[in-house]
mmCIF file with all atom_site columns, C-alpha atoms in Angstrom:
data_model
loop_
_atom_site.group_PDB
_atom_site.id
_atom_site.type_symbol
_atom_site.label_atom_id
_atom_site.label_alt_id
_atom_site.label_comp_id
_atom_site.label_asym_id
_atom_site.label_entity_id
_atom_site.label_seq_id
_atom_site.pdbx_PDB_ins_code
_atom_site.Cartn_x
_atom_site.Cartn_y
_atom_site.Cartn_z
_atom_site.occupancy
_atom_site.B_iso_or_equiv
_atom_site.pdbx_formal_charge
_atom_site.auth_seq_id
_atom_site.auth_comp_id
_atom_site.auth_asym_id
_atom_site.auth_atom_id
_atom_site.pdbx_PDB_model_num
ATOM 1  C CA . MET F 1 1  ? -72.346 -108.356 -49.160 1.00 45.00 ? 1  MET F CA 1
ATOM 2  C CA . LYS F 1 2  ? -72.916 -105.123 -47.258 1.00 50.00 ? 2  LYS F CA 1
ATOM 3  C CA . LYS F 1 3  ? -70.388 -102.346 -47.865 1.00 51.00 ? 3  LYS F CA 1
ATOM 4  C CA . THR F 1 4  ? -69.044 -100.339 -44.968 1.00 53.00 ? 4  THR F CA 1
ATOM 5  C CA . LYS F 1 5  ? -68.427 -96.647  -45.551 1.00 53.00 ? 5  LYS F CA 1
ATOM 6  C CA . ILE F 1 6  ? -66.071 -94.946  -43.170 1.00 51.00 ? 6  ILE F CA 1
ATOM 7  C CA . TYR F 1 7  ? -65.026 -91.361  -43.750 1.00 50.00 ? 7  TYR F CA 1
ATOM 8  C CA . GLN F 1 8  ? -61.684 -90.483  -42.259 1.00 47.00 ? 8  GLN F CA 1
ATOM 9  C CA . THR F 1 9  ? -59.799 -87.452  -43.364 1.00 44.00 ? 9  THR F CA 1
ATOM 10 C CA . GLU F 1 10 ? -57.170 -86.839  -40.705 1.00 44.00 ? 10 GLU F CA 1
ATOM 11 C CA . HIS F 1 11 ? -55.696 -90.311  -40.082 1.00 40.00 ? 11 HIS F CA 1
ATOM 12 C CA . SER F 1 12 ? -55.662 -93.581  -41.960 1.00 38.00 ? 12 SER F CA 1
ATOM 13 C CA . PHE F 1 13 ? -58.313 -96.012  -40.789 1.00 38.00 ? 13 PHE F CA 1
ATOM 14 C CA . THR F 1 14 ? -58.963 -99.673  -41.434 1.00 36.00 ? 14 THR F CA 1
ATOM 15 C CA . PRO F 1 15 ? -62.577 -100.825 -41.050 1.00 38.00 ? 15 PRO F CA 1
ATOM 16 C CA . THR F 1 16 ? -63.084 -103.518 -38.439 1.00 37.00 ? 16 THR F CA 1
ATOM 17 C CA . ASN F 1 17 ? -65.990 -104.619 -36.280 1.00 38.00 ? 17 ASN F CA 1
ATOM 18 C CA . ILE F 1 18 ? -64.334 -102.932 -33.311 1.00 40.00 ? 18 ILE F CA 1
ATOM 19 C CA . ILE F 1 19 ? -63.671 -99.224  -33.552 1.00 45.00 ? 19 ILE F CA 1
ATOM 20 C CA . ASP F 1 20 ? -60.403 -98.167  -31.978 1.00 49.00 ? 20 ASP F CA 1
ATOM 21 C CA . LYS F 1 21 ? -61.310 -94.887  -30.383 1.00 55.00 ? 21 LYS F CA 1
ATOM 22 C CA . ASN F 1 22 ? -59.035 -92.282  -28.887 1.00 60.00 ? 22 ASN F CA 1
ATOM 23 C CA . ASN F 1 23 ? -60.452 -90.391  -25.914 1.00 64.00 ? 23 ASN F CA 1
ATOM 24 C CA . ASP F 1 24 ? -60.687 -87.097  -27.778 1.00 81.00 ? 24 ASP F CA 1
ATOM 25 C CA . GLU F 1 25 ? -61.875 -88.590  -31.047 1.00 91.00 ? 25 GLU F CA 1
ATOM 26 C CA . ILE F 1 26 ? -65.300 -87.587  -32.355 1.00 95.00 ? 26 ILE F CA 1
ATOM 27 C CA . ILE F 1 27 ? -67.204 -90.453  -33.964 1.00 93.00 ? 27 ILE F CA 1
ATOM 28 C CA . ILE F 1 28 ? -70.492 -89.974  -35.781 1.00 94.00 ? 28 ILE F CA 1
ATOM 29 C CA . TYR F 1 29 ? -72.524 -93.090  -36.499 1.00 91.00 ? 29 TYR F CA 1
ATOM 30 C CA . SER F 1 30 ? -74.542 -92.311  -39.583 1.00 90.00 ? 30 SER F CA 1
ATOM 31 C CA . SER F 1 31 ? -76.751 -93.730  -42.304 1.00 87.00 ? 31 SER F CA 1
ATOM 32 C CA . PRO F 1 32 ? -76.518 -92.890  -46.013 1.00 86.00 ? 32 PRO F CA 1
ATOM 33 C CA . PHE F 1 33 ? -80.336 -92.804  -46.135 1.00 88.00 ? 33 PHE F CA 1
ATOM 34 C CA . CYS F 1 34 ? -80.797 -90.381  -43.230 1.00 91.00 ? 34 CYS F CA 1
ATOM 35 C CA . ILE F 1 35 ? -81.625 -86.749  -44.120 1.00 95.00 ? 35 ILE F CA 1
ATOM 36 C CA . HIS F 1 36 ? -80.431 -85.563  -40.696 1.00 95.00 ? 36 HIS F CA 1
ATOM 37 C CA . CYS F 1 37 ? -77.091 -87.313  -41.230 1.00 94.00 ? 37 CYS F CA 1
ATOM 38 C CA . SER F 1 38 ? -76.663 -85.576  -44.579 1.00 95.00 ? 38 SER F CA 1
ATOM 39 C CA . ARG F 1 39 ? -77.549 -82.218  -43.013 1.00 97.00 ? 39 ARG F CA 1
ATOM 40 C CA . LEU F 1 40 ? -75.003 -82.753  -40.238 1.00 97.00 ? 40 LEU F CA 1
ATOM 41 C CA . LYS F 1 41 ? -72.233 -83.748  -42.668 1.00 96.00 ? 41 LYS F CA 1
ATOM 42 C CA . ASN F 1 42 ? -72.993 -80.730  -44.857 1.00 96.00 ? 42 ASN F CA 1
ATOM 43 C CA . ARG F 1 43 ? -72.978 -78.385  -41.860 1.00 97.00 ? 43 ARG F CA 1
ATOM 44 C CA . LEU F 1 44 ? -69.693 -79.822  -40.566 1.00 97.00 ? 44 LEU F CA 1
ATOM 45 C CA . GLU F 1 45 ? -68.191 -79.292  -44.015 1.00 96.00 ? 45 GLU F CA 1
ATOM 46 C CA . GLU F 1 46 ? -69.481 -75.686  -44.150 1.00 96.00 ? 46 GLU F CA 1
ATOM 47 C CA . GLU F 1 47 ? -67.972 -75.007  -40.716 1.00 96.00 ? 47 GLU F CA 1
ATOM 48 C CA . GLY F 1 48 ? -64.622 -76.549  -41.710 1.00 96.00 ? 48 GLY F CA 1
ATOM 49 C CA . LEU F 1 49 ? -64.972 -79.313  -39.102 1.00 97.00 ? 49 LEU F CA 1
ATOM 50 C CA . LEU F 1 50 ? -65.597 -82.404  -41.242 1.00 95.00 ? 50 LEU F CA 1
ATOM 51 C CA . HIS F 1 51 ? -61.906 -83.365  -41.184 1.00 95.00 ? 51 HIS F CA 1
ATOM 52 C CA . LYS F 1 52 ? -62.017 -83.583  -37.369 1.00 95.00 ? 52 LYS F CA 1
ATOM 53 C CA . VAL F 1 53 ? -64.584 -86.385  -37.173 1.00 96.00 ? 53 VAL F CA 1
ATOM 54 C CA . LYS F 1 54 ? -64.761 -90.048  -38.065 1.00 94.00 ? 54 LYS F CA 1
ATOM 55 C CA . ILE F 1 55 ? -68.081 -90.895  -39.746 1.00 93.00 ? 55 ILE F CA 1
ATOM 56 C CA . ILE F 1 56 ? -69.160 -94.519  -39.750 1.00 90.00 ? 56 ILE F CA 1
ATOM 57 C CA . GLU F 1 57 ? -72.014 -95.576  -42.029 1.00 86.00 ? 57 GLU F CA 1
ATOM 58 C CA . ASP F 1 58 ? -72.534 -99.164  -40.925 1.00 77.00 ? 58 ASP F CA 1
ATOM 59 C CA . THR F 1 59 ? -75.180 -100.106 -38.357 1.00 69.00 ? 59 THR F CA 1
ATOM 60 C CA . ASP F 1 60 ? -73.310 -103.330 -37.589 1.00 73.00 ? 60 ASP F CA 1
ATOM 61 C CA . MET F 1 61 ? -70.388 -101.278 -36.277 1.00 76.00 ? 61 MET F CA 1
ATOM 62 C CA . ILE F 1 62 ? -72.341 -99.438  -33.583 1.00 75.00 ? 62 ILE F CA 1
ATOM 63 C CA . PRO F 1 63 ? -70.905 -100.679 -30.286 1.00 75.00 ? 63 PRO F CA 1
ATOM 64 C CA . SER F 1 64 ? -73.339 -102.709 -28.213 1.00 73.00 ? 64 SER F CA 1
ATOM 65 C CA . GLU F 1 65 ? -72.788 -100.518 -25.146 1.00 69.00 ? 65 GLU F CA 1
ATOM 66 C CA . ILE F 1 66 ? -74.497 -97.609  -26.895 1.00 70.00 ? 66 ILE F CA 1
ATOM 67 C CA . LYS F 1 67 ? -77.991 -97.620  -25.450 1.00 65.00 ? 67 LYS F CA 1
ATOM 68 C CA . ARG F 1 68 ? -79.661 -95.071  -27.699 1.00 68.00 ? 68 ARG F CA 1
ATOM 69 C CA . LYS F 1 69 ? -80.293 -96.059  -31.289 1.00 74.00 ? 69 LYS F CA 1
ATOM 70 C CA . GLY F 1 70 ? -80.822 -93.610  -34.100 1.00 82.00 ? 70 GLY F CA 1
ATOM 71 C CA . PHE F 1 71 ? -78.902 -91.409  -36.512 1.00 89.00 ? 71 PHE F CA 1
ATOM 72 C CA . PRO F 1 72 ? -76.824 -89.357  -36.537 1.00 93.00 ? 72 PRO F CA 1
ATOM 73 C CA . TYR F 1 73 ? -75.282 -90.402  -33.248 1.00 91.00 ? 73 TYR F CA 1
ATOM 74 C CA . THR F 1 74 ? -72.244 -88.387  -32.101 1.00 93.00 ? 74 THR F CA 1
ATOM 75 C CA . VAL F 1 75 ? -69.867 -89.687  -29.425 1.00 91.00 ? 75 VAL F CA 1
ATOM 76 C CA . LYS F 1 76 ? -66.778 -88.134  -27.829 1.00 92.00 ? 76 LYS F CA 1
ATOM 77 C CA . ASN F 1 77 ? -65.413 -89.350  -24.498 1.00 88.00 ? 77 ASN F CA 1
ATOM 78 C CA . LYS F 1 78 ? -68.546 -89.713  -22.365 1.00 84.00 ? 78 LYS F CA 1
ATOM 79 C CA . LYS F 1 79 ? -70.478 -87.081  -24.322 1.00 90.00 ? 79 LYS F CA 1
ATOM 80 C CA . GLU F 1 80 ? -73.253 -88.327  -26.583 1.00 90.00 ? 80 GLU F CA 1
ATOM 81 C CA . PHE F 1 81 ? -75.727 -86.660  -28.898 1.00 92.00 ? 81 PHE F CA 1
ATOM 82 C CA . LEU F 1 82 ? -78.532 -88.206  -30.925 1.00 92.00 ? 82 LEU F CA 1
ATOM 83 C CA . GLY F 1 83 ? -79.970 -86.468  -33.991 1.00 93.00 ? 83 GLY F CA 1
ATOM 84 C CA . TYR F 1 84 ? -79.343 -83.157  -35.697 1.00 95.00 ? 84 TYR F CA 1
ATOM 85 C CA . PRO F 1 85 ? -78.719 -80.376  -33.168 1.00 94.00 ? 85 PRO F CA 1
ATOM 86 C CA . ASN F 1 86 ? -81.257 -77.565  -32.701 1.00 94.00 ? 86 ASN F CA 1
ATOM 87 C CA . SER F 1 87 ? -78.321 -75.287  -31.900 1.00 95.00 ? 87 SER F CA 1
ATOM 88 C CA . PHE F 1 88 ? -75.216 -75.996  -33.934 1.00 95.00 ? 88 PHE F CA 1
ATOM 89 C CA . GLU F 1 89 ? -73.232 -73.562  -31.779 1.00 95.00 ? 89 GLU F CA 1
ATOM 90 C CA . THR F 1 90 ? -73.976 -75.655  -28.664 1.00 95.00 ? 90 THR F CA 1
ATOM 91 C CA . TYR F 1 91 ? -73.051 -78.808  -30.604 1.00 96.00 ? 91 TYR F CA 1
ATOM 92 C CA . LYS F 1 92 ? -69.710 -77.235  -31.611 1.00 95.00 ? 92 LYS F CA 1
ATOM 93 C CA . LYS F 1 93 ? -68.960 -76.171  -28.031 1.00 94.00 ? 93 LYS F CA 1
ATOM 94 C CA . THR F 1 94 ? -69.756 -79.663  -26.770 1.00 94.00 ? 94 THR F CA 1
ATOM 95 C CA . PHE F 1 95 ? -67.701 -81.681  -29.248 1.00 95.00 ? 95 PHE F CA 1
ATOM 96 C CA . PHE F 1 96 ? -65.029 -79.370  -30.690 1.00 94.00 ? 96 PHE F CA 1
#
């Protein structure tokens, strides 16, 4: 059976196949085997922002309406970003 890893530090969260998402919530779809995902998590931790995101490490939980596939995939409201950002400052301004 496949394990689902969901990191949530600010609120309690119960894993389901449907992610309940608040409008201002930042969700990062990730993979434990992705070097870019690890880099992003480490950078968020260094910047003191890791507690503000929900990280989901289960490909089965990516909503079907998401057209772009790949990791890490950051979503907030209608803003989307695929991959590790070239400019972390721009990434911070966009999502935080």
